[in-house]
Coordinates of C-alpha atoms in Angstrom, one line a residue:
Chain A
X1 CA -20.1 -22.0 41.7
X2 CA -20.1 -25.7 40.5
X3 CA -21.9 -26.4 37.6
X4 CA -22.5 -29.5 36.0
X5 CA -23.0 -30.6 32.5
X6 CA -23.5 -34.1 33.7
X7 CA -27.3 -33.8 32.8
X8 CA -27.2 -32.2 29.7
X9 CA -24.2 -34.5 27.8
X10 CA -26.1 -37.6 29.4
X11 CA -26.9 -39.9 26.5
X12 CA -28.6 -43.3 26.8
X13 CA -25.7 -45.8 26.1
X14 CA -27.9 -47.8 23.5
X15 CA -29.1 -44.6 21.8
X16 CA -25.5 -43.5 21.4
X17 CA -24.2 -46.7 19.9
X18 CA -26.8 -46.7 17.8
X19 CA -25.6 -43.4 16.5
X20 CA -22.6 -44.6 16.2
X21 CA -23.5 -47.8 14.3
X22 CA -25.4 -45.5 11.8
X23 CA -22.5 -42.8 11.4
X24 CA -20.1 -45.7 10.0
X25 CA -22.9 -47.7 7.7
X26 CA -23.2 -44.0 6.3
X27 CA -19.6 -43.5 5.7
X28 CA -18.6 -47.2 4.7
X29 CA -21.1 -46.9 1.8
X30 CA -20.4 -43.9 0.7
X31 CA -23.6 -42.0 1.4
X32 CA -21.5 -38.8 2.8
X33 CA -17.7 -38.5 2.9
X34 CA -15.0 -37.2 0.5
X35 CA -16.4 -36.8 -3.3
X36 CA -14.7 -38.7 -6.5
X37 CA -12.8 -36.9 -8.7
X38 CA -15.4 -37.5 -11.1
X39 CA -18.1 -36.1 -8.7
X40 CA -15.9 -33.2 -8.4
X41 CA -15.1 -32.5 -12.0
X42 CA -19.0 -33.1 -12.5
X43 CA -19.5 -30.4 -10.0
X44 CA -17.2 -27.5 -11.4
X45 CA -18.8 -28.4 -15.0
X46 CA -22.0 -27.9 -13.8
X47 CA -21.3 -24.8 -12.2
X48 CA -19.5 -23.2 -14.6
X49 CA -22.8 -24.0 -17.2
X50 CA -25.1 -22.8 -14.4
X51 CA -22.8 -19.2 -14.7
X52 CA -23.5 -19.3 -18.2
X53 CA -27.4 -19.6 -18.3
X54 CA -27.4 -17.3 -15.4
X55 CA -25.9 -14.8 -17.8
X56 CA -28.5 -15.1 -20.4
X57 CA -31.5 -15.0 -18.1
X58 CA -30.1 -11.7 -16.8
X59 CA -29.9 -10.2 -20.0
X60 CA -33.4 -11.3 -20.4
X61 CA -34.7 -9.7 -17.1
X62 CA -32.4 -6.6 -17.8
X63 CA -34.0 -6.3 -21.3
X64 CA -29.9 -6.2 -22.4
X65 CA -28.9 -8.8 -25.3
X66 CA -25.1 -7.0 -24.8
X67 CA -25.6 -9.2 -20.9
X68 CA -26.4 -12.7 -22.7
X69 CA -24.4 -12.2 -25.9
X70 CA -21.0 -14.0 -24.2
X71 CA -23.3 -17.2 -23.6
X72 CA -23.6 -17.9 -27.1
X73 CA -21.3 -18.3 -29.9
X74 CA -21.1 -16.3 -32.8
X75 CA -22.9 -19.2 -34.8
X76 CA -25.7 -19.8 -32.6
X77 CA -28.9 -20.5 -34.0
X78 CA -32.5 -20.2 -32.6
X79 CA -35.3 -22.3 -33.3
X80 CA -39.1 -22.3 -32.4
X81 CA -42.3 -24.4 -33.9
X82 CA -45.8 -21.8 -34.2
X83 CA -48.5 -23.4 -35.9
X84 CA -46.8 -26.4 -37.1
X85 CA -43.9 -24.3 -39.1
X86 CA -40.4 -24.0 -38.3
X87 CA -39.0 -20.4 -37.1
X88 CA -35.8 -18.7 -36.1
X89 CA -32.3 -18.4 -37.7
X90 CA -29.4 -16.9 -36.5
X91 CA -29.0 -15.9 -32.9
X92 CA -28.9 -12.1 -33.8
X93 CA -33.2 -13.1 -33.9
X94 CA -33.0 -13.3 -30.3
X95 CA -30.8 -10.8 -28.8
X96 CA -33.0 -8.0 -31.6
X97 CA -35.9 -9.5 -29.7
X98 CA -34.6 -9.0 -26.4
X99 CA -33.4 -5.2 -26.9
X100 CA -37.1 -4.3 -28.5
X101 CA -39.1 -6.5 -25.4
X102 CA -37.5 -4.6 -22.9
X103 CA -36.7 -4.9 -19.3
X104 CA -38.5 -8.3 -18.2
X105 CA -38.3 -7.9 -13.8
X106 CA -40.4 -10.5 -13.1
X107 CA -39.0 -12.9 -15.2
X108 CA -37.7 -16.3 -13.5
X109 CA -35.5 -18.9 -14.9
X110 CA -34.6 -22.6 -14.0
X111 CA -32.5 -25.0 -14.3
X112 CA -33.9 -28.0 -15.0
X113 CA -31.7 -30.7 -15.9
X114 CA -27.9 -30.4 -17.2
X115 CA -26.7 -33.5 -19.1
X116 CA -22.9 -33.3 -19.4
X117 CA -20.6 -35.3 -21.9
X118 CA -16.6 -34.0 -22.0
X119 CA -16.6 -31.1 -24.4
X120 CA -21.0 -31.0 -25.1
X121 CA -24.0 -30.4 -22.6
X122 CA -27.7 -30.0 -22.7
X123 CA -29.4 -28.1 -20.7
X124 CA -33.4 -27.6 -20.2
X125 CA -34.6 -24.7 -18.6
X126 CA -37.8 -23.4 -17.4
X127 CA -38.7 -19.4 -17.5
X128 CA -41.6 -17.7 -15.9
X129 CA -43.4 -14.9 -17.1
X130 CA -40.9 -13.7 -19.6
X131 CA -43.4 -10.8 -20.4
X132 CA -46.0 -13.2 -18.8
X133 CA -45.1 -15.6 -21.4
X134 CA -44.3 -18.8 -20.3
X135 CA -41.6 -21.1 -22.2
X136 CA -39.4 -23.8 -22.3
X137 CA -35.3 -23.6 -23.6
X138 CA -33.3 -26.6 -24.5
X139 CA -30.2 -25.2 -25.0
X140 CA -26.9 -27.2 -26.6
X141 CA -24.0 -26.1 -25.5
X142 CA -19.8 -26.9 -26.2
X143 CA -17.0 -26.1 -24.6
X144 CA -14.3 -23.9 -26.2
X145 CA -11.1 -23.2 -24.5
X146 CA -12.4 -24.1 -21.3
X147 CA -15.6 -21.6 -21.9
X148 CA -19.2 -23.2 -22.5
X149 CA -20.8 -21.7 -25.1
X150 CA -24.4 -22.1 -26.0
X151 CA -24.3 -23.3 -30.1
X152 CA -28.2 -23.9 -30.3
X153 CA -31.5 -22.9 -28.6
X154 CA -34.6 -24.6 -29.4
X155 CA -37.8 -23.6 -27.3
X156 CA -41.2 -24.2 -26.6
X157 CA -44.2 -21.7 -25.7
X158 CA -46.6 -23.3 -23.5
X159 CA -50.1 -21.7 -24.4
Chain S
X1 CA -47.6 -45.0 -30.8
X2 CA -45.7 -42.5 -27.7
X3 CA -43.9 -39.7 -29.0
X4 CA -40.5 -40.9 -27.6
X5 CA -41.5 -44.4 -29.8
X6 CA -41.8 -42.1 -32.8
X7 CA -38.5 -39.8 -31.9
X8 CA -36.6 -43.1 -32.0
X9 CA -37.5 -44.5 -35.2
X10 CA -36.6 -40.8 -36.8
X11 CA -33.4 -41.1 -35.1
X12 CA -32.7 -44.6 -35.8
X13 CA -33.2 -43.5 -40.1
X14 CA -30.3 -41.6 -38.9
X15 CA -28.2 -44.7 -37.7
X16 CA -29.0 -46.8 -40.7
X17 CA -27.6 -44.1 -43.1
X18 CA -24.5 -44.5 -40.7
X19 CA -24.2 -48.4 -40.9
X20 CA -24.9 -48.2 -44.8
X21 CA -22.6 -45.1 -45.4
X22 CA -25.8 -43.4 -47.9
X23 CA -26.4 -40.0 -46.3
X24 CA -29.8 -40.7 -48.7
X25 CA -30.8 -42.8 -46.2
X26 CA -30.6 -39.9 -43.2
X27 CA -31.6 -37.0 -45.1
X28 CA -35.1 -37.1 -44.3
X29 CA -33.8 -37.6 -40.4
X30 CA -32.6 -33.9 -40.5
X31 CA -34.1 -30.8 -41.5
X32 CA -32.4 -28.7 -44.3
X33 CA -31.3 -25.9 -41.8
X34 CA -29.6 -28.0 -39.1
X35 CA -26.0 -27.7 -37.6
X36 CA -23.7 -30.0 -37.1
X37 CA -20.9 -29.1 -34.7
X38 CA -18.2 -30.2 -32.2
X39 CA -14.7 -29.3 -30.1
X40 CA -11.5 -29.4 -31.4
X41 CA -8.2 -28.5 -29.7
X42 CA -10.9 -26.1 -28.0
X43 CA -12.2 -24.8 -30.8
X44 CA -15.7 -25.0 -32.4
X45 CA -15.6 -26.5 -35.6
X46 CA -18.9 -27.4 -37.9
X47 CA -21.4 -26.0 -39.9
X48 CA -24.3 -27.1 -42.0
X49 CA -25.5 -30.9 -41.8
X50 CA -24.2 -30.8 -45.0
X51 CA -20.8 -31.9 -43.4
X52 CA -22.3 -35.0 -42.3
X53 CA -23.7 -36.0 -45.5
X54 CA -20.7 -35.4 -47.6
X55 CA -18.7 -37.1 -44.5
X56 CA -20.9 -40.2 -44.4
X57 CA -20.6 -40.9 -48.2
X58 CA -16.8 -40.7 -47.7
X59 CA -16.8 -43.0 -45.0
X60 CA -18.7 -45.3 -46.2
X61 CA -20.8 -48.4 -45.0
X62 CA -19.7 -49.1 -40.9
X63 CA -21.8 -52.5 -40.4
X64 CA -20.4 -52.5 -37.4
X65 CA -22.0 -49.5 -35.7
X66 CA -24.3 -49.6 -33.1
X67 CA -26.6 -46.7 -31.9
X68 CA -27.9 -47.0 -28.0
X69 CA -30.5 -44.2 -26.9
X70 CA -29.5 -43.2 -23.4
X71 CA -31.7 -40.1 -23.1
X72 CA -35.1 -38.7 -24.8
X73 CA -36.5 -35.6 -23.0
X74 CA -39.4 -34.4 -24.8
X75 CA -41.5 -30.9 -24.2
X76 CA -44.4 -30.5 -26.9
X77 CA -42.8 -29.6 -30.2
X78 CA -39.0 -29.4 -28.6
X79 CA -36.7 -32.3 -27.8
X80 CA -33.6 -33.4 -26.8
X81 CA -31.8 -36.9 -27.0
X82 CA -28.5 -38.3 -26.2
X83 CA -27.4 -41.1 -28.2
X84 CA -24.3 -43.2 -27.7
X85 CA -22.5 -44.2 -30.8
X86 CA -20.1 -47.2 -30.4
X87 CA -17.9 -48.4 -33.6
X88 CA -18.8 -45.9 -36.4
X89 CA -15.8 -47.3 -38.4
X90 CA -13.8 -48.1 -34.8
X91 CA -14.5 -44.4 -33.1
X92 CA -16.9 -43.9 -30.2
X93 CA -19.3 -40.8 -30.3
X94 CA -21.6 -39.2 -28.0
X95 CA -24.2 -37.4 -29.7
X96 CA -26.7 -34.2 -28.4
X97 CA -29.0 -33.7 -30.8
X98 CA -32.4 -31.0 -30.8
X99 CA -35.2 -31.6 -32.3
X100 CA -38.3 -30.0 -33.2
X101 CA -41.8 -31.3 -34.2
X102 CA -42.4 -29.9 -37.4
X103 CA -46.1 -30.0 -39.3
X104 CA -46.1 -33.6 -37.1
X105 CA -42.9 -34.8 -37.7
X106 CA -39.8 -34.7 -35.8
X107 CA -36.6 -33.2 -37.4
X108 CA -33.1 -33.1 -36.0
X109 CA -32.2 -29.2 -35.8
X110 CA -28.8 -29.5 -33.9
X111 CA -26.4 -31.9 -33.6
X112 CA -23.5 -31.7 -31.0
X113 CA -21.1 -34.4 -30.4
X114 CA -17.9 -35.7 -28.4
X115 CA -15.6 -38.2 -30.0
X116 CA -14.1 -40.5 -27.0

């Protein structure tokens, strides 16, 4: 038997240094290739933020503060605006909330923007149907030791 | 005037307190619970604003400092901004602070921060 791949691996000549042409404008500005350092870096910090807030929206779905409480620290606070006035307090309001509400299966978190800065971060994040409640976190966050820790939750309820 | 307009000017009461070394002048920037905290040798360290007032008025007036507003992300009565610092008395900050709109007006709840 004699087969041929002659037909199949035949490629116009122009098309294919066209390709070509493209595949080294892509890589001589940068658009794909090797990532910075900094990109890197930017990357793992990211990620590792992402593993935190992944934490605390499984302890929400699970109905389990004991899941979430390693994403805060001990002086966390929480703070909310109903009617005008100021609520919240310590983070200990939350994770009493969480442990009462329950199991929360339907619930969906995310992330929607991650500002990072060295040793502090912000991160906004939007849940869906957190008891069929709808709401908006932006959480502040520092890193200790290597470990981001959320410091301060402020949130909105969207009516 | 747009809320992010109105976010500024609350935040920029903050700065002048900074350049004129009066926490006076920033009091009414922050509200009376807020936090004030930030990382060192990878520890968190901070408390009450209160350490910003008393730090401030120790300082004292930094005519030199300059305030640049490189983020304002807004959601109803919930915000965040990040503000670059440059020459508070010759350091270089990074601030993240939260806000919340309170009766109307916008109060600084949280305030994180780098120094570079």
């Amino acid at each position: 038997m004699n087969y041929s791949c002659t037909n199949t691996l035949r490629v116009p000549n122009t098309s294919l240094r066209s390709l070509v042409v493209v595949l080294v404008l892509i890589v001589s500005f940068g658009l794909i290739g090797p990532a910075t350092a900094t990109q890197r870096q930017e990357a793992s910090q990211h990620q590792a933020i992402n593993e935190v807030i992944q934490r605390y929206i499984e302890g929400g779905k699970q109905g389990k503060s004991a899941i979430m409480k390693p994403a805060f620290h001990e002086q966390a606070t929480m703070y909310f605006v109903a009617s005008g006035n100021i609520h919240g307090g310590s983070i200990q309001g939350l994770f009493d909330a969480i442990d009462k509400a329950g199991p929360s299966p339907s619930l969906i978190g995310k992330i929607a923007a991650i500002d990072v800065n060295e040793t502090t971060a912000t991160v906004r994040i939007e849940l869906y149907n957190w008891g069929g409640a709808r709401y908006t976190d932006q959480m502040s966050l520092l890193k200790t030791n290597g470990a981001w820790k959320i410091i301060s939750k402020v949130y909105h309820q969207t009516k | 005037m747009s809320e992010v307009k109105v976010i500024k000017n609350v935040i920029q009461g903050y700065i002048d307190g900074g350049v004129s070394g009066q926490s006076e002048q920033m009091k009414s920037a922050f509200h009376e619970k807020a936090t004030m905290h930030y990382i060192a040798d990878g520890e968190i360290q901070g408390g009450p604003i209160q350490g910003l007032f008393d730090a401030v008025d120790s300082i004292g007036a930094a005519a030199d400092l300059t305030g640049k507003f490189a983020d304002i992300n807004v959601n109803e009565t919930t915000a965040t901004v990040r503000l670059e610092l440059y020459n508070w008395s010759g350091a270089r900050y990074t601030d993240q602070l939260s806000l919340l709109k309170i009766h109307g007006e916008w109060k600084i709840i949280s305030k994180v921060y780098h120094q570079h």
